[in-house]
Coordinates of C-alpha atoms and ligand atoms in Angstrom, one line a residue:
X107 CA 24.8 70.3 -20.7
X108 CA 28.2 71.8 -20.2
X109 CA 30.2 71.0 -23.3
X110 CA 29.2 70.4 -26.9
X111 CA 31.0 70.0 -30.2
X112 CA 30.5 71.1 -33.7
X113 CA 31.9 69.9 -37.1
X114 CA 31.4 70.5 -40.8
X115 CA 31.4 67.5 -43.1
X116 CA 31.1 66.5 -46.8
X117 CA 30.8 69.2 -49.4
X118 CA 31.5 72.7 -48.1
X119 CA 28.9 75.4 -48.5
X120 CA 29.0 79.2 -48.1
X121 CA 27.3 80.0 -44.7
X122 CA 28.8 77.1 -42.8
X123 CA 31.0 79.6 -40.9
X124 CA 28.0 81.7 -39.9
X125 CA 26.4 78.6 -38.5
X126 CA 29.5 77.6 -36.5
X127 CA 29.6 81.2 -35.2
X128 CA 25.9 81.1 -34.2
X129 CA 26.3 77.8 -32.5
X130 CA 29.3 79.0 -30.5
X131 CA 27.7 82.3 -29.4
X132 CA 24.4 80.7 -28.6
X133 CA 26.0 78.2 -26.5
X134 CA 28.1 80.8 -24.7
X135 CA 24.9 82.7 -23.9
X136 CA 23.9 79.5 -22.0
X137 CA 27.3 79.1 -20.5
X138 CA 28.1 76.1 -22.5
X139 CA 31.5 75.4 -23.9
X140 CA 31.9 74.6 -27.6
X141 CA 34.7 72.5 -29.2
X142 CA 35.3 72.7 -32.9
X143 CA 36.2 69.5 -34.5
X144 CA 38.5 69.8 -37.6
X145 CA 38.3 67.9 -40.8
X146 CA 34.8 66.4 -40.2
X147 CA 34.4 62.8 -39.1
X148 CA 38.1 62.1 -39.9
X149 CA 39.1 64.6 -37.2
X150 CA 36.4 63.4 -34.9
X151 CA 37.8 59.8 -34.9
X152 CA 41.3 61.3 -34.2
X153 CA 40.1 63.7 -31.5
X154 CA 41.3 66.6 -33.6
X155 CA 39.3 69.3 -31.7
X156 CA 39.8 72.5 -29.8
X157 CA 37.7 74.8 -27.7
X158 CA 36.2 77.7 -29.7
X159 CA 36.0 80.9 -27.7
X160 CA 33.6 83.7 -28.6
X161 CA 36.4 85.6 -30.2
X162 CA 37.6 82.7 -32.3
X163 CA 34.5 82.8 -34.4
X164 CA 34.7 86.6 -34.9
X165 CA 35.2 87.9 -38.4
X166 CA 33.9 84.8 -40.1
X167 CA 30.2 85.5 -40.7
X168 CA 30.9 86.8 -44.2
X169 CA 33.5 84.2 -45.2
X170 CA 32.8 81.2 -47.5
X171 CA 34.2 77.8 -46.9
X172 CA 34.5 76.4 -43.3
X173 CA 37.0 77.4 -40.7
X174 CA 36.8 73.9 -39.4
X175 CA 37.7 72.3 -42.8
X176 CA 35.7 69.5 -44.2
X177 CA 36.4 66.0 -45.1
X178 CA 35.0 62.7 -46.5
X179 CA 35.9 59.6 -44.4
X180 CA 35.4 55.9 -45.5
X181 CA 36.6 54.7 -42.1
X182 CA 33.8 56.5 -40.3
X183 CA 31.1 54.6 -42.3
X184 CA 32.2 51.5 -40.3
X185 CA 31.0 50.6 -37.0
X186 CA 34.6 50.6 -35.6
X187 CA 35.1 54.2 -36.9
X188 CA 31.9 55.4 -35.4
X189 CA 32.8 53.8 -31.9
X190 CA 36.2 55.6 -32.2
X191 CA 34.4 58.8 -32.6
X192 CA 32.1 58.3 -29.7
X193 CA 35.1 57.4 -27.5
X194 CA 36.9 60.6 -28.5
X195 CA 33.8 62.6 -27.7
X196 CA 33.4 61.1 -24.3
X197 CA 37.1 61.3 -23.6
X198 CA 36.8 65.1 -24.1
X199 CA 33.8 65.3 -21.8
X200 CA 31.4 66.4 -24.6
X201 CA 27.8 65.8 -24.2
X202 CA 26.3 66.7 -27.6
X203 CA 27.4 67.2 -31.3
X204 CA 26.2 69.5 -34.0
X205 CA 27.0 68.2 -37.6
X206 CA 26.7 70.7 -40.4
X207 CA 26.6 69.0 -43.8
X208 CA 24.6 67.1 -46.5
X209 CA 22.7 63.9 -46.4
X210 CA 25.7 61.7 -46.1
X211 CA 26.9 63.6 -43.1
X212 CA 23.3 63.3 -41.7
X213 CA 23.7 59.4 -42.0
X214 CA 26.8 59.7 -40.0
X215 CA 25.0 61.8 -37.4
X216 CA 22.2 59.2 -37.3
X217 CA 24.8 56.5 -36.5
X218 CA 26.2 58.5 -33.6
X219 CA 22.8 59.0 -32.0
X220 CA 22.2 55.2 -32.5
X221 CA 25.4 54.6 -30.5
X222 CA 24.1 56.7 -27.7
X223 CA 25.6 60.0 -28.6
X224 CA 23.1 62.9 -28.9
X225 CA 23.7 64.5 -32.4
X226 CA 21.8 67.2 -34.3
X227 CA 22.1 67.9 -38.0
X228 CA 22.2 71.3 -39.7
X229 CA 21.6 71.2 -43.5
X230 CA 24.7 72.7 -45.2
X231 CA 25.0 72.0 -48.8
X232 CA 24.6 74.1 -52.0
X233 CA 22.5 71.4 -53.7
X234 CA 19.3 72.1 -51.6
X235 CA 18.7 68.3 -51.7
X236 CA 17.8 67.6 -48.1
X237 CA 14.2 66.5 -47.5
X238 CA 12.0 68.4 -44.9
X239 CA 13.6 71.8 -45.3
X240 CA 12.7 74.5 -47.8
X241 CA 16.3 75.6 -48.0
X242 CA 19.8 74.4 -47.1
X243 CA 22.7 76.7 -46.1
X244 CA 24.7 77.7 -49.1
X245 CA 22.0 77.2 -51.8
X246 CA 21.2 80.8 -52.1
X247 CA 24.8 81.9 -52.4
X248 CA 25.5 79.3 -55.1
X249 CA 22.3 80.3 -56.9
X250 CA 23.4 83.9 -57.0
X251 CA 26.9 82.9 -58.1
X252 CA 25.4 81.0 -61.1
X253 CA 23.0 83.9 -61.9
X254 CA 25.9 86.3 -61.9
X255 CA 27.9 84.0 -64.2
X256 CA 25.0 83.5 -66.6
X257 CA 24.4 87.3 -66.8
X258 CA 28.0 87.6 -67.9
X259 CA 27.8 84.8 -70.4
X260 CA 24.6 86.3 -71.8
X261 CA 26.5 89.5 -72.7
X262 CA 28.9 87.6 -74.9
X263 CA 26.2 85.2 -76.1
X264 CA 24.3 88.3 -77.3
X265 CA 27.2 89.9 -78.9
X266 CA 28.1 86.8 -80.9
X267 CA 24.6 85.5 -81.4
X268 CA 25.4 82.1 -80.1
X269 CA 23.8 79.3 -78.2
X270 CA 25.5 78.7 -74.8
X271 CA 25.1 75.5 -72.8
X272 CA 26.0 76.0 -69.2
X273 CA 26.6 73.1 -66.8
X274 CA 25.9 73.6 -63.1
X275 CA 26.2 71.4 -60.0
X276 CA 23.3 69.0 -59.1
X277 CA 23.9 65.3 -59.5
X278 CA 20.5 64.2 -58.2
X279 CA 18.7 67.5 -57.5
X280 CA 18.0 70.1 -60.1
X281 CA 17.2 73.0 -57.8
X282 CA 20.3 75.0 -58.7
X283 CA 19.8 74.6 -62.4
X284 CA 16.0 75.3 -62.1
X285 CA 16.2 78.3 -59.9
X286 CA 19.1 79.8 -61.8
X287 CA 17.4 79.1 -65.1
X288 CA 14.3 80.9 -64.0
X289 CA 16.1 83.8 -62.4
X290 CA 18.4 84.3 -65.4
X291 CA 15.8 83.7 -68.0
X292 CA 17.3 80.6 -69.6
X293 CA 15.6 79.3 -72.8
X294 CA 15.7 75.7 -71.5
X295 CA 16.5 73.9 -68.2
X296 CA 17.7 70.3 -68.0
X297 CA 17.1 68.7 -64.7
X298 CA 17.2 65.1 -63.4
X299 CA 13.6 65.4 -62.2
X300 CA 12.2 65.9 -65.7
X301 CA 12.6 64.0 -69.0
X302 CA 15.1 65.5 -71.4
X303 CA 13.3 65.9 -74.7
X304 CA 15.9 67.1 -77.4
X305 CA 13.1 67.7 -79.9
X306 CA 11.4 70.0 -77.5
X307 CA 14.6 71.9 -76.8
X308 CA 15.4 72.3 -80.5
X309 CA 11.9 73.4 -81.1
X310 CA 12.1 76.1 -78.5
X311 CA 15.4 77.2 -80.0
X312 CA 13.8 77.5 -83.4
X313 CA 10.8 79.3 -82.1
X314 CA 13.0 81.9 -80.5
X315 CA 15.0 82.2 -83.7
X316 CA 11.8 82.8 -85.8
X317 CA 11.0 85.7 -83.5
X318 CA 14.4 87.2 -84.1
X319 CA 16.2 85.9 -81.0
X320 CA 19.8 85.2 -82.0
X321 CA 21.2 83.8 -78.8
X322 CA 20.0 81.3 -76.3
X323 CA 21.1 80.0 -72.8
X324 CA 20.5 76.4 -71.8
X325 CA 21.2 75.2 -68.3
X326 CA 22.1 71.6 -67.7
X327 CA 22.3 70.1 -64.2
X328 CA 25.4 67.8 -64.1
X329 CA 23.1 64.9 -63.2
X330 CA 21.5 64.8 -66.6
X331 CA 24.9 64.6 -68.5
X332 CA 27.6 66.8 -69.7
X333 CA 27.0 70.2 -71.3
X334 CA 29.5 69.2 -74.1
X335 CA 27.4 66.2 -75.0
X336 CA 24.2 68.3 -75.3
X337 CA 26.1 71.1 -77.2
X338 CA 27.2 68.5 -79.8
X339 CA 23.7 67.2 -80.0
X340 CA 22.2 70.8 -80.6
X341 CA 24.9 71.5 -83.2
X342 CA 24.1 68.2 -85.0
X343 CA 20.4 69.0 -85.1
X344 CA 20.6 72.7 -86.0
X345 CA 24.0 73.3 -87.5
X346 CA 24.4 76.3 -85.1
X347 CA 27.5 77.3 -83.3
X348 CA 27.3 76.3 -79.7
X349 CA 29.6 77.2 -76.7
X350 CA 29.9 75.3 -73.4
X351 CA 30.7 76.6 -70.0
X352 CA 31.1 74.3 -67.0
X353 CA 30.9 76.5 -63.9
X354 CA 32.5 73.9 -61.6
X355 CA 33.8 74.7 -58.1
X356 CA 33.3 78.5 -58.2
X357 CA 29.7 77.6 -57.3
X358 CA 30.9 76.4 -53.9
X359 CA 32.8 79.5 -52.9
X360 CA 32.3 83.1 -52.1
X361 CA 30.9 85.3 -49.3
X362 CA 27.5 84.0 -48.2
X363 CA 24.5 86.0 -49.2
X364 CA 22.5 87.8 -46.4
X365 CA 19.9 85.1 -46.8
X366 CA 22.4 82.3 -46.2
X367 CA 23.9 84.2 -43.2
X368 CA 20.4 84.6 -41.7
X369 CA 19.5 81.0 -42.3
X370 CA 22.8 79.8 -40.9
X371 CA 22.5 82.0 -37.7
X372 CA 19.0 80.8 -37.1
X373 CA 19.8 77.1 -37.6
X374 CA 23.1 77.3 -35.6
X375 CA 21.3 78.8 -32.7
X376 CA 18.4 76.3 -33.0
X377 CA 20.7 73.3 -32.9
X378 CA 22.2 74.4 -29.6
X379 CA 18.7 74.9 -28.2
X380 CA 17.7 71.4 -29.2
X381 CA 20.7 69.8 -27.4
X382 CA 19.8 71.9 -24.3
X383 CA 16.3 70.5 -24.5
X384 CA 17.9 67.0 -24.5
X385 CA 16.9 66.2 -28.1
X386 CA 18.9 64.0 -30.3
X387 CA 18.6 62.5 -33.8
X388 CA 16.9 65.6 -35.1
X389 CA 17.8 67.8 -38.0
X390 CA 17.1 71.6 -38.1
X391 CA 15.1 72.8 -41.0
X392 CA 13.2 75.9 -42.3
X393 CA 9.6 75.5 -43.4
X394 CA 7.5 78.6 -44.4
X395 CA 10.2 80.7 -42.8
X396 CA 9.8 79.1 -39.4
X397 CA 12.7 77.1 -38.0
X398 CA 11.6 73.6 -37.3
X399 CA 13.2 70.3 -36.2
X400 CA 12.6 66.9 -37.7
X401 CA 13.4 63.4 -36.9
X402 CA 16.6 62.5 -38.9
X403 CA 15.5 59.0 -39.7
X404 CA 12.1 60.3 -40.9
X405 CA 13.8 62.9 -43.1
X406 CA 16.4 60.6 -44.6
X407 CA 13.6 58.0 -45.4
X408 CA 12.1 60.7 -47.8
X409 CA 13.3 62.0 -51.1
X410 CA 13.9 65.7 -51.6
X411 CA 11.1 67.1 -53.7
X412 CA 11.8 69.7 -56.4
X413 CA 9.1 72.2 -56.9
X414 CA 7.8 71.2 -60.3
X415 CA 5.5 74.2 -60.6
X416 CA 8.6 76.3 -60.6
X417 CA 9.8 74.2 -63.6
X418 CA 6.5 74.7 -65.4
X419 CA 6.6 78.5 -64.7
X420 CA 10.2 78.7 -66.2
X421 CA 9.0 76.9 -69.3
X422 CA 6.1 79.3 -69.6
X423 CA 8.2 82.3 -69.1
X424 CA 11.0 81.4 -71.5
X425 CA 9.0 81.1 -74.7
Ligands
LIG589 P1 27.5 65.3 -47.8 O1 27.3 65.3 -46.3 O2 27.8 66.6 -48.4 O3 26.3 64.5 -48.4 P2 29.1 62.8 -48.2 O4 28.0 62.0 -48.8 O5 30.4 62.7 -48.8 O6 28.8 64.4 -48.2 O7 29.2 62.4 -46.6 C1 30.2 62.9 -45.8 C2 30.7 61.9 -44.8 O8 29.6 61.4 -44.0 C3 31.2 60.7 -45.5 O9 32.5 60.8 -45.9 C4 31.2 59.7 -44.3 O10 32.3 59.8 -43.5 C5 29.8 60.1 -43.6 N1 28.7 59.2 -44.1 C6 28.2 59.1 -45.3 N2 27.3 58.2 -45.4 C7 27.4 57.4 -44.2 C8 26.6 56.4 -43.7 N3 25.7 55.7 -44.4 N4 26.9 56.0 -42.5 C9 27.9 56.6 -41.7 N5 28.5 57.8 -42.2 C10 28.3 58.1 -43.4

């Protein structure tokens, strides 16, 4: 293997840059050239790529976002789009591709391998919703951003003795809401993986109130509905003042945590090693702190499992 390429696709995540850096440097160690493809699959179909020198990935390990930019492409979902991409890769003499992204991006990677082009996936998404890996790149940073925001909201919630409903990202996966809720001591956590029982939520608010607690924090994953809706519902049932905060895209940004930089560095290097070993259609993962690789088809056939014992723990600790 003499020349490989790397791209970032779908929702960006802090730590993607650290993964690009690791891929470039590990490849350089093996005297392999790396091309950076700009704007995800859109750029791949257009041949928008350029060689990344060791120096070009300097000073990015601590930066959020992705130096290669990210994009979503409808055209790439078609067979014609995928063939165009393979043609560009071959034209540039590239022999293997690393795709850093979420499950949508992995489906694209899967198609490229099926068309005869060796592709490896690295899980990069703040949602932590990829099966077969304990963590995805960006999750820890987003989690810390949310916890920091909740701590700040708690100060004002305490001062004004109010109930705050905070909406966080997570359409299908409640990991961010759950882990942030546990780490920040939220009274209730609403996630897509569990039933939303308003009677239970209100009862927990009342029981806190009876003990003298005058403020409460409720975390809502966007997948279960809007924070505004639940704030209205709680106000209707209790008559209490409620306030809503939708954290939105600040959850995507920021300098990656040390954990995400470590994870990205390990995964970026592992992806290069897999290509060197002649492997394709694999995703890199982390299981019990060991870097592993899994068949992408097998991984995509599964559903990400949220750790429900953490949910039970959060409920127990927030009485
Ligand atoms: P993420 O990778 O963060 O899940 P998306 O779901 O938007 O983000 O996927 C990113 C891109 O991957 C899409 O814009 C599309 O180009 C490509 N993609 C998604 N699903 C498929 C698919 N089933 N087949 C081929 N390409 C896909």
